[in-house]
Structures are given as C-alpha cells and as structure tokens.
Amino acid sequence: MSDSPLPFTVTPSEVAREASDISPGAQKTVKRLGVWLVGACGSVATIAIAGQAVMRRGLGGAIGLVTSRPEFASADLAPIESFVFGGHEIRKTSLVASANGIMRACGVADVFESIVSDLEEVDGRIRPGITRACGREIERLGINVPPIASDLEAIRLIRKDLDAFKAELGLTHLVVVNVASTEAVVDANDAWQSLSRLDEALTTEPSVLPASSLYAYAALSAGDAYVNFTPSLGSRVRALNELAERRGAVHAGSDGKTGETLVKSVLTELFVRRNLKLRSWFGQNILGNDDGRTLSDPMRKAAKLHSKDQVIRRMVGYQVETGVGIDYVQSLGETKVAWDYVHFEGFLKSQMNLQFTWSGYDSILAAPLVLDLVRLCHLAQLRGERGILGALAPFFKDPMGSAESAFVAQDESLLKWITEEHGKTLQ
Amino acid sequence: MSDSPLPFTVTPSEVAREASDISPGAQKTVKRLGVWLVGACGSVATIAIAGQAVMRRGLGGAIGLVTSRPEFASADLAPIESFVFGGHEIRKTSLVASANGIMRACGVADVFESIVSDLEEVDGRIRPGITRACGREIERLGINVPPIASDLEAIRLIRKDLDAFKAELGLTHLVVVNVASTEAVVDANDAWQSLSRLDEALTTEPSVLPASSLYAYAALSAGDAYVNFTPSLGSRVRALNELAERRGAVHAGSDGKTGETLVKSVLTELFVRRNLKLRSWFGQNILGNDDGRTLSDPMRKAAKLHSKDQVIRRMVGYQVETGVGIDYVQSLGETKVAWDYVHFEGFLKSQMNLQFTWSGYDSILAAPLVLDLVRLCHLAQLRGERGILGALAPFFKDPMGSAESAFVAQDESLLKWITEEHGKTLQ
Amino acid sequence: MSDSPLPFTVTPSEVAREASDISPGAQKTVKRLGVWLVGACGSVATIAIAGQAVMRRGLGGAIGLVTSRPEFASADLAPIESFVFGGHEIRKTSLVASANGIMRACGVADVFESIVSDLEEVDGRIRPGITRACGREIERLGINVPPIASDLEAIRLIRKDLDAFKAELGLTHLVVVNVASTEAVVDANDAWQSLSRLDEALTTEPSVLPASSLYAYAALSAGDAYVNFTPSLGSRVRALNELAERRGAVHAGSDGKTGETLVKSVLTELFVRRNLKLRSWFGQNILGNDDGRTLSDPMRKAAKLHSKDQVIRRMVGYQVETGVGIDYVQSLGETKVAWDYVHFEGFLKSQMNLQFTWSGYDSILAAPLVLDLVRLCHLAQLRGERGILGALAPFFKDPMGSAESAFVAQDESLLKWITEEHGKTLQ
Amino acid sequence: MSDSPLPFTVTPSEVAREASDISPGAQKTVKRLGVWLVGACGSVATIAIAGQAVMRRGLGGAIGLVTSRPEFASADLAPIESFVFGGHEIRKTSLVASANGIMRACGVADVFESIVSDLEEVDGRIRPGITRACGREIERLGINVPPIASDLEAIRLIRKDLDAFKAELGLTHLVVVNVASTEAVVDANDAWQSLSRLDEALTTEPSVLPASSLYAYAALSAGDAYVNFTPSLGSRVRALNELAERRGAVHAGSDGKTGETLVKSVLTELFVRRNLKLRSWFGQNILGNDDGRTLSDPMRKAAKLHSKDQVIRRMVGYQVETGVGIDYVQSLGETKVAWDYVHFEGFLKSQMNLQFTWSGYDSILAAPLVLDLVRLCHLAQLRGERGILGALAPFFKDPMGSAESAFVAQDESLLKWITEEHGKTLQ
C-alpha cells in the first residue's frame, strides 16, 4: 500500500495484471487458502474456526456444509482443511476462551480439548480491530481498539494487517468475511456513489463509512474477496463495487440466512404455488448470545429487522402484513428460538393458519456457511470473476446482485453457476 | 356399451378415431365441461361444487385455485364456470344438507343461501354409488347402494350413469374424480398385470378390484378422464393404464396433497439444500370429519399413512426415522390440525429441532385442487394425450408417473408442461 | 349532586345511612340491576351486552361465566337476566354496528339477528363519554366528546348521566365497569393521597386524574360500585378508596385476567410446587382488534405490559428473566394469539422447556367475567361491604386488595368469601 | 423368612411390635436409610442414584426435589445424603455404563467422572431381578434372571435379597421403589381380593401376580415401604394392602406424574375455574429411551395410556373427548416431547384452543421425585403409619388412596399431612 493520498484507486492495467495472475491451473497448487474473519472471536467465527480444526483432525463430518453436497463435487473447490485463519477482534478475549463457552452452550464441547492447540495458533494471528460509526453498543465493547483519527487511517491499518498475514504465510488468495456484530444503521452519504467521490471524501472527511465498509475497502483494494455475513453496510456501496471491479476483486452479501428467514423463504413457496393468500406473517425471535445483546441497541435492531422482513413481500408480489421481533433472553445462551404465526386465506375466504417454532444454534448454522462462502469466493477468484457474486444469493437474507427471493430458485442458480461457469473456465 | 363378455377392451382403431375427434380448436366451442364426482356429497365434493356455484354467481374469487395463478393464463383452460356436475354417492344424503353443515364448520356459511338452488340442481344428478372391497367402515355407510353381484355388473352400472349424464347434457368431455372415503388396503391380484388378464378375471371372478378401481375402469373405458384424489387403489393398476392408453383416456393420482404433506415436501428442501441431517420427523394429525372417522378403520389408516410417510425419505435420499399418526377428534369438525416435530443435526453434530402446527380445513384446501385437476385433465384431453399425466404430480402425495418428490420441482414441471406442450398443440 | 365546591366528600353519617338502607332481604325484591359500561361500544362491552341478551332470550347457556359454577349457587346472586345496561362511549358508533362486526369476527354471528332489538334499546341509553389525560391514541378516537374545561366538570357530567339512568329506570343498585381502551400511564400526583387533598386539587387544577379515575370518582361518590377491568388507573388511588369507604361503595380491579396471564398464573404452580427453577419466561401476544391498535401507543403499551409481567415473579419468589410483547396484527381481528416460551432447569442442572400457544377471542373471554363482577359487586352491596373487594382477585391481572398471585388460591379465597361471608350477612 | 407355606401372613401382635419399635426420636439417630430400586440400571434409577452422589459430593443443588421446598423444612426428613442404594436389575448392564449414556443424553455429563466410584459401589449391591407375567417385551430384556418355577419362589428370592441388604448394612428402614419398565396389563385374579386367598393361590398356582406385585409382596411382608412409580400393578391389589396393614408397612403409587400429565392436571384448573367447556384434549408423546421402546408392546402401552387419559375427565366432571398417543422416536434419546391440543368452548359457544409442547427429560424429572418419595415414606414409617399413603397423591398420575385429581389440591393435602400429622407424632 502506497502513501499517496488516494492510494486505493487502481488503474485498469493493474487490475488486468492481478486478474491474469490467476491461471485456471493455479487451483491445483494452492496449498493454503487465507481466511480473515472480522469479529474473529465472535460466536460465528469461533465455530467456523473450531469446526475447521475438528474436520482437519478427522473428528467430524461435513454436515451443514452446503458445498459438501454431491452437486458441488465436480467444482473441485479448495478443501476446507487448506484454510488458514487470521482476523480482527475489538474485544480483549481469545478464541480459546470463546470456544470453551460457545461450544458448551451449543452442546458440542466434547471435541473442545482436541482442538485447543489449533485455536491457540489462530489466536496468535488475531489483530486488534477498529470501531467507527458502529453504534454505541459495539463501541462500548471495543476496548482492544487502536486510536485512529480518520477512516483513511483505519483502512491503512486494516490493509497492513491483511498484507502482513498474506506475506507471512505466503498466501496467494485471501477471503475476508465480516462476522462482527451488526452495526447501527448509518445515513447514506453522497460520497458513496462513486469511487472517485469516495476517495475524495476519505482524504477530506474524518468519517465517511462505518467499520464494516472500511474493512471492505481494505480487502477489495488489495484484490481480496470480501463477504459481508451481517446486515451492516459492508460493501453494499456503489463506490466499493467500483473498487472491486477495478481491482479484480469479488464480493458478496449480505446477512447470512441461517434460521427463521430461511424457513420463511422456503415455506412461502407453499402459499405462492398453491395460490393461498397470505394475510399476515408475524415472527418473534428470542436469543441469548452477544448477538442478541447488541441487538438491544434499537438502531442496530432496525438494521436486522429490515432484512428479515422483506423476504415474504418480494416472493408473493402483493402487500402482506408482516412483523418481526427480536428480543434478548439471556438464559437461552446460544440457542435461538423463533416462533412464526402465519395467517392465510383459502378457497371461499376461509381463514387458516400455520405456526412454527425453530430452535437452533445460530452460530452452528452460520459457521459452515462461512466456510462455504470462502470456498465459493475462492472459486470465483480462480475463475477471474470480479464484482458482486450474485450467484451466492442463497446464503443471504438480503442478497446483492440477485432479484430472486425464493430459496429453492436461488439454490438452483448457484448450482448452475457452479457447473456452467466452471465449464467456461476450463475451455 | 355392448353386452359382450369383455365389453371394455377396445381395438386400436377405435382409440385412434376417438383421439382424432378432438381438434385443437375444439376448446373454443366447449360450452359445458362434465365433472363427475365419486363421493358426491362428501366434504371435498361439496366444497368443490359449492365453490364453483359461488364463483359462477360472482360471489368469490379464485383464492386457492392453482390454475388461477398468472402462469396458467396462457393455457386457455376451460373456465370453472363451464363445469357441470354429477356424481355417485353411497349414503342417503344431499348436497344441500352436506353443504349446510360443512360450510358452517369451515366458517364460510355466509354464502350458503345464495347457492342453495345450484346445489339442488346438482342433487338431481347424483346417482347411488357402489361399495365393493372398500373395507367395513365404508360398507357400513353404504345404505344407498344397489344390489350388485359382481364387479362386472358394477362397472356396467357406473358406465351407464356416466353415459346417461353425458347424453342428457350433451357433453363432449367428462372428467371423473374420486373424492370418496379412503378404502381399506387390498391385496394385489395377478389379474391387475394386464388388461386381457383383468378382463378375463372380471368375467370369471365376482371380486377383482375395489370400488375406486371399478369407477376408474368405467371412466377410462369410455375415454373419459379419471383422477384419483384419494389413497385408494383407483387407476394405479397396470391393466387400467393399458385401458387408458388404448381408449385415449388420461388419468392421474393419487392422494391429494393438501396439508401436512405439502408443508413437509416444502420444508424438506431446507434440510436437503443446507445439507442438514434429518434424524427424525414425526407428524400427528387430528381431524373430526367423516374422513377422520372412517380412518378409524385400521386397514384404511394404513393406506393413508403409507402415502404420507414416504415424501421425506425420497427427497433426502437416506434413511430417516419417520412416523405419522392420524386420530379422530370429533370436536374439531372439518378442522384438521397437524403437529410435526423435526429433529435434525447440524455442524459439529449439534442437535436442533423445528416444529410446526398446521391448522386448516382439509376440504377447503382440497376442493380448488379438484377444480384445477379437472381443468388440467381437460387440457390434456384437448391435446390428445393419453395414459398417466405425470405432470400433475404437485397435486398428489403419491404421484403416478413422476419420480420427483420435491413440491417446487414438481410445480416447475407442471408449468413447463403447461407452456411447452401448449406450444406443441398450437403448431 | 350539589353545586358546592367540594361536592363529593360525604360525611360519615351519610355513609351509615346509605349502607343501612340495604337490608339483607332487599336482594329478593331487586327487579333490575343497573350496569353502566364505560366504553359501551367497545368489544368487551358489546359481547357482554349481546351475551346477556342471548341468555335472556334463552338462546345460549352460561359457559364462561364463573358465577354459573355450582359453587356459586348458594350465594343467590342477581340473575344475569335482571341486568339493564347503559354506558358511555367516546366514538360515533352504535352497539348494533359494533356487535355486527365483533360477533362475526368471533364466529358467533348466528344469534346476532335475534338480539338486534335488544342492542338498539341499549343504544338509546348510551351517552357521550369523556377523554382526559388518556393518551393521544384514545383522544384521537374521541370524536363524540362534549367540550369540558376541568376534571370537576367531567365528574359532574358523568354523575349526571349515572343519576339520570338510575332515576329513569328506578334502579336501586348500579355497578359501573370500565371496559374502555387502556389509557397511557400518568405520573402520580400528590393530590391522590387523600380525599381532602384530591377534592382541593379538583377545585383548583384543571387536570388531576385520567378519565378512568374520573368515572370512578363519579360512581363511588354516588355510592355505586366501580370495577376497573383495564390496566388504567381507575380507582387505584388512595383518595378514591377513601371516597368509597365513606360513601359505602365497593370497588375492584384491575386489568381483567383473560388469556395469557391466566395460563401463566396456573402453569407457574407446576414449577413452584415441583421446585423446578424458572430461568426465563418470554411471552408474545399478537392481536388485531381496537385494543391492539391503541396499544401501539407506547405509553399505553407500557401500562399493559407492567401488569402482565409481574405474575410470575410474585409467585416464584425469586428473580426470573421475563419479557412480554404485544403487537398489532390487523388480519387477526378479534383473535388474540399468545406464544409463551418457558425455559426451566431441573435436577442436575438439566435444561428443559415448555411452550404454549393460546388462541382465543379476548372479548369473548372477558365479557362473561364482566357479568360475573357485576353480580359479585351487587352481592357485596347487599351485604353492606365497602371499599376494595380483594376477594375478586381471581378476575384481575393486578388485583387490588390481595397479595395472592396464584390463580387457584385466589379462586379458593373467592369461594370462601361467597360462602362464609354470605353466612355472616344472614345472621 | 420362615419356610412355612404361608410365610408372609403376619399376626396382629407382630404388627404392633414392629410399629412400636419406631420411636418418634429414632429419626435423629438414623445414620443410613436403605433405598432398593427395582430396575436399578434403568434411566430413572440411574439418575436418582447419580443425583444423590452428586449432592453428597456437594456438586449440585436440590432443584427438582419437592421436599427441598421451604414448606418441608419443618418435617425433619432424612437427608438425601443418608440414602444407601441397592436394587434388582434383569439386564446384564451396570450403573456406570447406564449413567455414562443417560447423563450425556440429558446434557448433564460434566459431573459423571466425579461420581464413577459411587456408582461402582452401588453396582456391587445390584442383584439379578425377576420377570414374571411382565409381557414379552420385558421378558426379552431379562437375560440376567435366575430360573424360577413359581411366584412363591420369586417372592422368597426377592425377600432374601432385601433381608441381606439390610443385614449387611445394618439398616433399620428400607424403602423399595419400582422404577422398572411398565408391565403389560394382566387380567384380574379373584385371589387378589384377600390376603388369605392370595396366600392360598401362591401355594397352589405357579403364576398369580406380575413381577411388580411380587416385589411389593416381598417388601411389604418384611414391613418395608413399597412405592410403585410405574403404571404396573404393583401393590394395587386388595390383598397386598391387607398385607401392608398387618405388617405395619406403608405403600404408595402409582405411575409417577412427571411431564404431560402434570401440565394437564394444572392447566385443567383454568378451564374448570373459568367455567370454560373442554370439548377435546388430544396429547401426543414422542420419546426415544428404553421406556419408549418397551411401550411399543401394545399391551403395555394400554397400561400407560389408561393412567394418562383419566386426569381430565375426573377434574371437569363431565365427558370430554380425550386421546393420548405415545410413540417411540429413537433419535430423541432421553428427551420426551409432548404436544397437547386443547379445544374449548367459551361464551356464546365460541370455539378456542390452547396447545402446548413440553420438552423434557423424563428421567431427570422423575428421579428427584423418587428421592422425595423415599424421604416421605420414611417419615410415614417413623410416624408408625400403615397401609396406603394417600397424601403422596401429587406424585402420581393414578394415585392410590386419594380421590383428588387436581394437582394443586393434592399438593396442598400433602403439605397439610406434613405439618398436621407431624405435630401429632410429636405429642
């Protein structure tokens, strides 16, 4: 990273070079694939890292990994075992401590002892994170945060950490995944509209983007992949997509579709295809982990609810009364319980209902998807794709680059992308 | 119908003539489409007939009708309003009496008065049905049944009623739908294997087929469409498909997919596509209508449970512990409540669960599908199709002519059949 | 009512006279019992009035009426049929219109036609209500409200209506029941501490009490019974109890215990008596009637949630994590659905849970309790009781005059009051 | 035990001597209290024994123990820590093996290692059990069963084991608790009507009683307490109560009230006391432990369902449509999930419903009750009571010696027995 005032805007020629660096055959020689987790000691990151360690030690299978389905076998994805982890964390904590608590809370503590040394190794590669325009709730947590005066300084710091990680481990590919706590909603800024305006603003204003987007800038500017698994802003900014396109980087998001929303997007098929009229769909989530606690910040709750609440309307094509609640119930720990009540109308205006209760561990559901996304982003890197990866829509509540809301259709598109596109790169 | 001993076996030349009778343009001139319901005063038939009357009088919309979805608009299906109903019924009752009770129980009684005269008109076209090898529970109900000595006599009687209905009303097309109570499971008979053996057996043995199959024989021998909306045997016999193929008749079945199984076949997508391991799926149904009462006959319950219990295993491709219960709770009336408990395993062998409660009116959910099936069978008739209509799989729990168990995929195939095939007939 | 500046403070001698007016034998000669409903066209009042009409016409039984249980037979309560209704209403509407909508929404519309004339009769006795310090949501509804400058003027107006009702119909006893929408929480006022201070404030300040308490003042000052079926302030003010004691009036409240809270107060027995540790109890209510809509006013929602949320803690005697949500889902109409998730700990610290879904019609559940409360207040009047009727605790979420939270114990106390106290008055 | 042909019939004088042996002060000097568990390695026994070890080692509290409630403090019950265990088991297994599996399945395995030595010690005191007239399912399990020719021989063998246990450990008091698998229902035998007829039959017929009753005979004949925690016959035989009365022994039963039935007996209060009409109550239980597997024997299932199904009818006093199902779902392991759907009618014949899902570990819920019952039986022994202990009704689905079905009332009676009766013995 240079010290120029607009360091991250790259010229098309640079892009071409970077992109062409990746030959189709490179995949075979990839030894280790870099994975950088923002929120590295959070519950999702912890289970992702612990899970990879468990798999590497041959202690557990691949249940919950989408890319372990037979349909993905032909794609020759990077093995999960090849992942090497680093990350940013704003709290004073460790993966070992986090895993000890979370794995117990998810009922999977029996393999903890076997992987302590793996977790300690990753702990050595976790760097202090940044908090900028995240909302008070997150900023209160951020006690392990270096003093930073501007967004520009933050980007440089992040970029330095990413570069050092890659250099130290000799990594050719890196996927950065945001699994940090959800940020408060921020007001849109005109500077987000183009890369030139953004770069201009970054040199003149102290605060232009929230932390999630600063991480995205750093990653994309380095040509690395960026995935936003949270409802925070991340790379959902026109300027950042421009950066990705120029630097030959891929990005995807946002907000991992793990539980209630997933059920919703599947169940809605029933009503649409049977022409039953949805009258209202009310969902209530209760959860007891840090994610639940930080959601007590109303601004951040709003961000979360927004992406949860739109799936149904998009799928049915008419106005449905919907409501989603999230409340923190500490005693539940990592368990997330969602109750949904669906009121619908059938033939002759008869009134009927369906209700469901989903009881799952959010981190356990999310973590394998993070590993899947890394593999798929890496595939896109190898294929020389750039910009938004719309094909990854089935992983997200609020997918970028896809107008499809139905989960089954999203997944079918992903399978098509895997096979058709793969063929193209092999020509 | 001749008096020859093997009256229903037709020669290929006959078939050709019948099929070619139907020109692509005939659709435009169809005035009335005959619909013959076996179990004409049962709850499904009653709501279907009442619903059509309500629609014809402009008192209600088309919610719950699959073929009202915009995707079906191009197919130029026969309007619901063109249907004219007749049927067989084994009990001493009337549509008016039945509708009075059922519509109240489903909370849709406010339109009852407006359609009494329509129901009375259909009542005048309902003929005594037959009960043969149906199980004791049904036979106990059958107090309005003519004395019949053999299956052959039964087929002739049914055929006579169908022929008279068509002649009287000048109908060119007829669709027979079995919506009678579920029969007890019957042992397979070697004579079912080919039409020649079946015809032979019919002349020598008094009882070869259960009632549902005798209705199918009568309908298919006349070149009419036959739909089995129940889990009874119906046309699921090699010999009867041979009859359909020869006579240029279409048939479809079996067991309408209206409630719990529909939810199952949609929800299973979630587990399959997220690679979550289903460990067990237990479902319990309680219902209070006649359907529930007759299911108290254990033999007939077995028939029902069989088709409900196989959807999941087929979709996931591995052995899942499944169980389905059906119990009669009189106080529920037409309401059917299903509770399903799904135990699944995720990443790192964590254990999670999903449960749902479906509370619907089975007849209300089933009736529009019966109307849909009539329209679609009629389309197939116009197109000159013959034999099993596998494209109608999304309507059935245990579809004939389709290996697909996933509801979304079944529905996509139906949409393709509607459009692609339609193109073909227009050439 | 005199025009003196402190008109409602009565002297002890007056009280004695009024109380002694009521001889034990009076009950036999009571022809008609006056019932005045504040919120007379609301859903609870409508069902109460409609229900009494149905009973009087012999069209329906006494299901849901607590005082119809055999245990109450000996108490010789006033027959429901003897009730004669009047009331206040702030909206431009009628009982007939309200009943037409609500009875349909509760699935009990088949008796509507039979009672229209009864409803019209009561409509003729409904007077414009008042809105003072009720919160914006209610004040927006109040389009049928006379212009009033002070609380004092409001009390006089209410009192005039009550007096006129009694005079016109020759009623010796009147029970006023508040079934109006829940008011916003108001800040406590020092003037509430004693009747003399309250009377002083009423002459000097324009606004001292919310509407519910002004109705209470008017009723109690006339020696009539006052029941607060809502969580609004009502007579829960020291000064008003002083007024009741002096005037020989009885009062009770507050917040009718109809659904989720009732289930809670019964289920909690299980955990207490089995020594299972409640860890958290989260409840979510969704409802679609006017009550739900006005609860969208956060201040009024707070009032409601407060009384719902304390039952459990009181019963178990230790700190339990509790949460209660109420949300408006219009499509549900009169149906109220509550989902509660109870997390508890058993032997060896094992974690278990219980969840329930309650699906009921709030007005249908509340209305018979209103009729019960009228009968029981009238009994207390006949017995010459005065002040708070703590024995009526089982009817309320937040009972005045009772420290008992367990429903079964509350009900046992009521039964004891009925029988023991009754004996006392007969001596 | 003598070798006379009728060894167990005791004379009144013997009884008197035994009863007076127990002075009120004896309690203070009791060092160890003998507890003999029939089905010693079953899940309930395992958790009871493991739980006592955990408590003795100070590793866990008393949650789930009814007798730990403050109301029981004054009764000066034997400390749980004083219990010393032995038992009968028909399978080739061990407590250590059983605890290893069950504690894991109940999520309480973290204390397992600390108590292995305690379990091993009890393992040394477990004797081979007997299987007589238990039903095929249990008899198939019984591979560790001595060859026995008659009921008489079985009783002698059991008695020998009990006597040896007491002698070896110098125990003055013993409580025998049947926590073995539920036996198949057996036909009543006239010999059960009196002790003399029973003793006669035992000498002349090889099989008169099922195993559970033979254990009861052995225990009661020795003056020891017998508790039947299962729905098997046990001591529910007139002759055995006669034996208990004569020998000064106490007994109680039957069928521990741990989950769904407990919820039922509490919830029913709501409907009774609010005069809401229960129309139907359907419950479905699914469970995956040995108890569930043996219930697949239809005869034994019938026994279980009988005691589950009568609580509601008894409490409401009118005919309610009820149904209870139990199915084995292996994947659930020790978890028992019960879904209940309650259909009720309110004011104006409106229809409403309540449903609940109970998700608990049956053994975890049952085990502390077994410990409670031992303490309470011991108290009765110290007080010199004899015969059926009706006061223990709250612990049982189908209580002997109590006509009360309401759980709260049963519990209040128990509290009264604890305090009032206790007072009596102290005089």
Coordinates of N, CA and C in Angstrom, one line a residue, chain C residues 100-190:
Chain C
N100 N -72.4 -6.4 15.1 CA -72.4 -7.0 13.8 C -71.0 -7.4 13.4
G101 N -70.0 -6.5 13.7 CA -68.6 -6.8 13.3 C -68.0 -7.8 14.2
I102 N -68.1 -7.5 15.5 CA -67.4 -8.3 16.5 C -67.9 -9.8 16.6
M103 N -69.2 -9.9 16.6 CA -69.8 -11.2 16.7 C -69.4 -12.1 15.5
R104 N -69.3 -11.5 14.3 CA -68.8 -12.2 13.1 C -67.4 -12.6 13.3
A105 N -66.6 -11.7 13.8 CA -65.1 -11.9 14.0 C -64.9 -13.0 15.0
C106 N -65.8 -13.2 15.9 CA -65.6 -14.2 17.0 C -66.3 -15.5 16.6
G107 N -66.9 -15.6 15.4 CA -67.6 -16.8 15.0 C -68.9 -17.1 15.7
V108 N -69.5 -16.0 16.2 CA -70.8 -16.2 17.0 C -71.9 -15.4 16.4
A109 N -71.9 -15.1 15.1 CA -72.8 -14.2 14.5 C -74.2 -14.8 14.3
D110 N -74.4 -16.1 14.4 CA -75.7 -16.7 14.1 C -76.8 -16.2 15.0
V111 N -76.5 -15.7 16.2 CA -77.6 -15.2 17.1 C -77.7 -13.7 16.9
F112 N -77.0 -13.1 16.1 CA -77.0 -11.6 16.0 C -78.4 -11.1 15.7
E113 N -79.0 -11.6 14.7 CA -80.3 -11.1 14.2 C -81.4 -11.1 15.4
S114 N -81.3 -12.2 16.2 CA -82.3 -12.3 17.3 C -82.2 -11.3 18.4
I115 N -81.1 -10.6 18.4 CA -80.9 -9.7 19.6 C -80.7 -8.2 19.1
V116 N -80.9 -8.0 17.8 CA -80.8 -6.6 17.3 C -81.6 -5.6 18.1
S117 N -82.9 -6.0 18.4 CA -83.7 -5.0 19.1 C -83.3 -4.8 20.5
D118 N -82.7 -5.8 21.1 CA -82.1 -5.5 22.5 C -81.0 -4.6 22.4
L119 N -80.1 -4.7 21.4 CA -79.0 -3.8 21.3 C -79.4 -2.4 21.0
E120 N -80.5 -2.3 20.2 CA -81.0 -1.0 19.9 C -81.5 -0.3 21.1
E121 N -82.1 -1.1 21.9 CA -82.7 -0.5 23.2 C -81.5 0.1 24.0
V122 N -80.5 -0.7 24.2 CA -79.3 -0.2 25.0 C -78.7 1.0 24.3
D123 N -78.6 0.9 22.9 CA -78.0 2.1 22.2 C -78.7 3.4 22.6
G124 N -80.0 3.3 22.9 CA -80.7 4.5 23.3 C -80.3 5.0 24.7
R125 N -79.5 4.2 25.4 CA -79.1 4.7 26.8 C -77.6 4.9 26.8
I126 N -76.9 5.0 25.7 CA -75.5 5.3 25.7 C -75.3 6.8 25.5
R127 N -74.4 7.4 26.4 CA -74.2 8.8 26.4 C -72.7 9.1 26.0
P128 N -72.5 10.3 25.5 CA -71.1 10.6 25.1 C -70.2 10.6 26.3
G129 N -69.0 10.0 26.1 CA -68.0 9.8 27.2 C -67.1 11.0 27.2
I130 N -66.1 10.9 28.1 CA -65.1 11.9 28.2 C -63.7 11.3 27.9
T131 N -62.8 12.2 27.5 CA -61.4 11.8 27.4 C -60.5 12.8 28.1
R132 N -59.9 12.4 29.1 CA -59.0 13.4 29.8 C -57.7 12.6 30.3
A133 N -56.6 13.1 29.8 CA -55.3 12.5 30.2 C -55.3 11.0 29.9
C134 N -55.8 10.7 28.7 CA -55.9 9.3 28.3 C -54.8 8.9 27.4
G135 N -54.0 9.8 26.9 CA -53.0 9.5 25.8 C -53.6 9.9 24.5
R136 N -52.7 10.2 23.6 CA -53.2 10.7 22.3 C -54.0 9.7 21.5
E137 N -53.6 8.4 21.6 CA -54.3 7.4 20.8 C -55.8 7.4 21.1
I138 N -56.2 7.4 22.4 CA -57.6 7.4 22.7 C -58.2 8.8 22.4
E139 N -57.5 9.9 22.6 CA -58.0 11.2 22.4 C -58.3 11.4 20.9
R140 N -57.6 10.7 20.0 CA -57.9 10.8 18.6 C -59.2 10.1 18.3
L141 N -59.5 9.0 19.0 CA -60.8 8.3 18.8 C -62.0 9.2 19.2
G142 N -61.8 10.0 20.2 CA -62.9 10.7 20.9 C -63.5 11.8 20.2
I143 N -64.3 11.4 19.2 CA -65.0 12.4 18.4 C -66.4 12.7 18.9
N144 N -66.8 11.9 19.8 CA -68.2 12.1 20.4 C -68.1 12.6 21.8
V145 N -67.3 13.6 22.0 CA -67.0 14.0 23.4 C -67.4 15.4 23.6
P146 N -68.2 15.7 24.7 CA -68.6 17.1 25.0 C -67.4 17.9 25.4
P147 N -67.4 19.2 25.1 CA -66.3 20.1 25.5 C -66.3 20.3 27.0
I148 N -65.2 20.0 27.6 CA -65.1 20.1 29.1 C -63.9 20.8 29.5
A149 N -64.0 21.7 30.5 CA -62.9 22.5 30.9 C -62.1 22.0 32.0
S150 N -62.7 21.1 32.8 CA -61.9 20.7 34.0 C -62.4 19.3 34.4
D151 N -61.6 18.7 35.3 CA -61.9 17.3 35.8 C -63.3 17.4 36.5
L152 N -63.4 18.5 37.3 CA -64.6 18.7 38.1 C -65.9 18.6 37.2
E153 N -65.8 19.4 36.1 CA -66.9 19.4 35.2 C -67.2 18.0 34.6
A154 N -66.1 17.3 34.3 CA -66.2 15.9 33.8 C -66.9 15.0 34.8
I155 N -66.5 15.1 36.1 CA -67.2 14.3 37.1 C -68.6 14.6 37.2
R156 N -69.0 15.9 37.2 CA -70.4 16.3 37.3 C -71.2 15.7 36.1
L157 N -70.6 15.8 35.0 CA -71.3 15.3 33.8 C -71.6 13.8 33.9
I158 N -70.5 13.1 34.3 CA -70.7 11.6 34.4 C -71.7 11.3 35.5
R159 N -71.6 12.0 36.6 CA -72.5 11.7 37.7 C -74.0 12.0 37.3
K160 N -74.1 13.1 36.5 CA -75.5 13.4 36.0 C -76.0 12.2 35.1
D161 N -75.2 11.7 34.3 CA -75.6 10.6 33.4 C -76.0 9.3 34.3
L162 N -75.2 9.1 35.3 CA -75.5 7.9 36.1 C -76.8 8.1 36.9
D163 N -76.9 9.3 37.5 CA -78.1 9.6 38.2 C -79.4 9.5 37.4
A164 N -79.3 10.1 36.2 CA -80.4 10.0 35.3 C -80.8 8.6 34.9
F165 N -79.8 7.8 34.7 CA -80.0 6.4 34.3 C -80.8 5.7 35.4
K166 N -80.3 5.9 36.7 CA -80.9 5.2 37.8 C -82.4 5.7 38.0
A167 N -82.5 7.0 37.9 CA -83.8 7.6 38.1 C -84.8 7.2 37.1
E168 N -84.4 7.2 35.8 CA -85.3 6.9 34.7 C -85.8 5.4 34.9
L169 N -84.9 4.5 35.3 CA -85.3 3.1 35.3 C -85.6 2.6 36.7
G170 N -85.6 3.6 37.7 CA -85.9 3.2 39.0 C -85.0 2.2 39.6
L171 N -83.7 2.3 39.4 CA -82.7 1.3 39.8 C -82.2 1.7 41.2
T172 N -82.2 0.7 42.1 CA -81.6 0.9 43.4 C -80.1 0.6 43.5
H173 N -79.7 -0.2 42.6 CA -78.2 -0.6 42.6 C -77.6 -0.4 41.2
L174 N -76.4 0.1 41.2 CA -75.7 0.3 40.0 C -74.3 -0.2 40.1
V175 N -73.8 -0.9 39.1 CA -72.4 -1.2 39.0 C -71.8 -0.6 37.8
V176 N -70.7 0.2 37.9 CA -70.1 0.8 36.8 C -68.8 0.0 36.5
V177 N -68.7 -0.4 35.3 CA -67.5 -1.2 34.9 C -66.7 -0.4 33.8
N178 N -65.4 -0.2 34.0 CA -64.6 0.4 33.0 C -64.1 -0.7 32.0
V179 N -64.6 -0.7 30.8 CA -64.0 -1.6 29.8 C -63.6 -0.8 28.6
A180 N -63.2 0.4 28.8 CA -62.7 1.3 27.8 C -61.2 1.0 27.4
S181 N -60.7 1.5 26.4 CA -59.3 1.3 26.0 C -58.4 1.7 27.1
T182 N -57.3 1.0 27.1 CA -56.2 1.3 28.2 C -55.7 2.7 28.0
E183 N -55.6 3.4 29.1 CA -55.0 4.8 29.0 C -53.5 4.7 29.1
A184 N -52.9 5.8 28.6 CA -51.5 6.0 28.8 C -51.2 6.1 30.3
V185 N -50.0 5.7 30.7 CA -49.5 5.8 32.1 C -49.4 7.3 32.5
V186 N -50.0 7.6 33.6 CA -49.8 9.0 34.0 C -48.9 9.1 35.3
D187 N -48.3 10.3 35.4 CA -47.4 10.4 36.6 C -48.3 10.6 37.8
A188 N -47.8 10.0 38.9 CA -48.5 10.1 40.2 C -48.6 11.6 40.6
N189 N -49.7 11.9 41.3 CA -49.9 13.2 41.7 C -50.2 13.2 43.3
D190 N -49.5 14.1 44.0 CA -49.6 14.1 45.5 C -51.1 14.2 45.9

